[in-house]
Coordinates of C-alpha atoms in Angstrom, one line a residue:
X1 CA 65.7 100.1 86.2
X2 CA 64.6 97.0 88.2
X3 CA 67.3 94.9 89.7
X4 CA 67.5 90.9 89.6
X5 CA 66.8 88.8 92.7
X6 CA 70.8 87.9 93.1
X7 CA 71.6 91.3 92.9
X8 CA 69.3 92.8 95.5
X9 CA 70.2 90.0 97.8
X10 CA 73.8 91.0 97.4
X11 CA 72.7 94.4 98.3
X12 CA 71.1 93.5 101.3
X13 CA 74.1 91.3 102.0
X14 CA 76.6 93.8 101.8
X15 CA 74.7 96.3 103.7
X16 CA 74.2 94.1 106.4
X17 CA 77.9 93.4 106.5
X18 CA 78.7 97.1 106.7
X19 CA 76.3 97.5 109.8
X20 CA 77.9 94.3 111.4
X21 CA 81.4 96.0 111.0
X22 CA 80.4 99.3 111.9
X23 CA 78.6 97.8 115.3
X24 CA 82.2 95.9 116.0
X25 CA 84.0 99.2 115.1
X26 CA 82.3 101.1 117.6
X27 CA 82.1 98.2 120.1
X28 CA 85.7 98.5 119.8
X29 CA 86.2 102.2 119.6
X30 CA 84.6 102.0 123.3
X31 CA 87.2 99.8 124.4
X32 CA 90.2 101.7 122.9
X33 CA 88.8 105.2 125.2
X34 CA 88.4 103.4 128.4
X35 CA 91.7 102.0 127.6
X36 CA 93.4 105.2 126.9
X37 CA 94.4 104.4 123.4
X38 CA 92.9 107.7 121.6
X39 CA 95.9 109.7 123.0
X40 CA 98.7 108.2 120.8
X41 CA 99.3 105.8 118.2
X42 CA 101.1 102.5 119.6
X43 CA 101.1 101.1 116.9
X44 CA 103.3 99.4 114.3
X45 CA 104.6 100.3 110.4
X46 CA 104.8 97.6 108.2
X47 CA 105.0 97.6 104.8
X48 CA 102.3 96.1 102.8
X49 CA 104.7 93.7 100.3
X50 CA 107.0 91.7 102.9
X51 CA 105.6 92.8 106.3
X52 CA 109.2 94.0 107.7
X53 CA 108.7 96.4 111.0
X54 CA 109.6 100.4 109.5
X55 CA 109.3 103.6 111.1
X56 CA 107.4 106.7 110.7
X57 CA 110.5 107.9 108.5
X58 CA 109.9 105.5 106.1
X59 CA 106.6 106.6 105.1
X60 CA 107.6 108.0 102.1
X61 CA 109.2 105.3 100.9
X62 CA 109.6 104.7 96.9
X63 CA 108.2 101.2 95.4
X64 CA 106.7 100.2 98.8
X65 CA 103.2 101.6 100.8
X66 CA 103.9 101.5 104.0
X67 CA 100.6 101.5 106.9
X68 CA 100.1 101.6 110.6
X69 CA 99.2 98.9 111.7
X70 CA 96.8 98.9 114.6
X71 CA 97.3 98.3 118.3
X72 CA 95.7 95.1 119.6
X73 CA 92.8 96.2 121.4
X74 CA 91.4 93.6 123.8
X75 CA 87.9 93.5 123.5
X76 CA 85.3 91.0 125.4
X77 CA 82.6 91.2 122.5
X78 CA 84.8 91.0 119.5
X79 CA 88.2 89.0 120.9
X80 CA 89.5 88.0 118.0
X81 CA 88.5 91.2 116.0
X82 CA 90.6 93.1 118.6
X83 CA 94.1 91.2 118.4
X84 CA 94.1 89.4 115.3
X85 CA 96.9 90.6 112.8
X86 CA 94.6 90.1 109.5
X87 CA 94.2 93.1 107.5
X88 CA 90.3 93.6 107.9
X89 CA 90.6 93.2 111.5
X90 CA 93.2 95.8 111.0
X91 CA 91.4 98.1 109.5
X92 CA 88.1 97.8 111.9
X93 CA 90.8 98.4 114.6
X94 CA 91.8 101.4 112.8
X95 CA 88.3 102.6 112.4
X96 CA 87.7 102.2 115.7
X97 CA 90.3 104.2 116.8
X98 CA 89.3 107.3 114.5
X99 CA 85.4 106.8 116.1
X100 CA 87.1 106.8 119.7
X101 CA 89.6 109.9 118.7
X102 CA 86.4 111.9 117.3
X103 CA 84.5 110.7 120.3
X104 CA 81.5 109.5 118.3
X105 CA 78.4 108.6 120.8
X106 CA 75.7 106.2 120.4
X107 CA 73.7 108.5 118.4
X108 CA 76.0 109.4 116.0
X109 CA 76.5 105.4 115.1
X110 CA 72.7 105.2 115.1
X111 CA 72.7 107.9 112.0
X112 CA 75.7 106.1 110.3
X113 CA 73.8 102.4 110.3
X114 CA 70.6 104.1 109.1
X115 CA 72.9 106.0 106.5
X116 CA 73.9 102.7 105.5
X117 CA 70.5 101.3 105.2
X118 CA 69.0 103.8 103.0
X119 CA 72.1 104.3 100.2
X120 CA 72.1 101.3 97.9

């Protein structure tokens, strides 16, 4: 099966969009061990409907999902990425935090992008 011009640019676009993320990710991820941030969560649980502050306790909560949000992780390559309450920039942060807690070198990030670039 041969795919259409518009759907192997949107291919290459998404893929490209996955490496950029996982760069910032891991750009980040540096940032949150130097910091000291793999240790514990600081973070922050929210509910996804209204955005009201709840606790761990209330993860089990009926008729509501409630997530962690992220801490703010200040970041000179990716400032925005790194404090920005958005949910994508919450869930880089998030990534970033599980590739700092796993301690994920340059290699390993290296495999992941070319991963990435080989799976349609």
């Amino acid at each position: 099966m041969k795919l259409g011009a518009d759907d192997q640019v949107r291919l290459l676009r998404d893929c490209c969009l996955d490496l950029i993320t996982l760069r910032a990710a891991y750009s980040i991820s540096l940032t949150a061990r130097s910091q000291g941030l793999t240790e514990h969560s600081t973070g922050r649980y929210v509910t996804n409907g209204c955005g009201s502050a709840l606790g761990p306790e209330h993860m089990s909560h009926s008729g509501t999902t409630p997530m962690l949000l992220a801490p703010m992780i200040v970041n000179v390559h990716y400032p925005k990425l790194g404090t920005s309450d958005e949910k994508c920039a919450q869930v880089i942060r998030s990534v970033a935090l599980k590739l700092a807690r796993l301690g994920v070198d340059q290699t390993e990030v290296a495999l992941m992008a070319a991963i990435l670039l080989m799976s349609p």
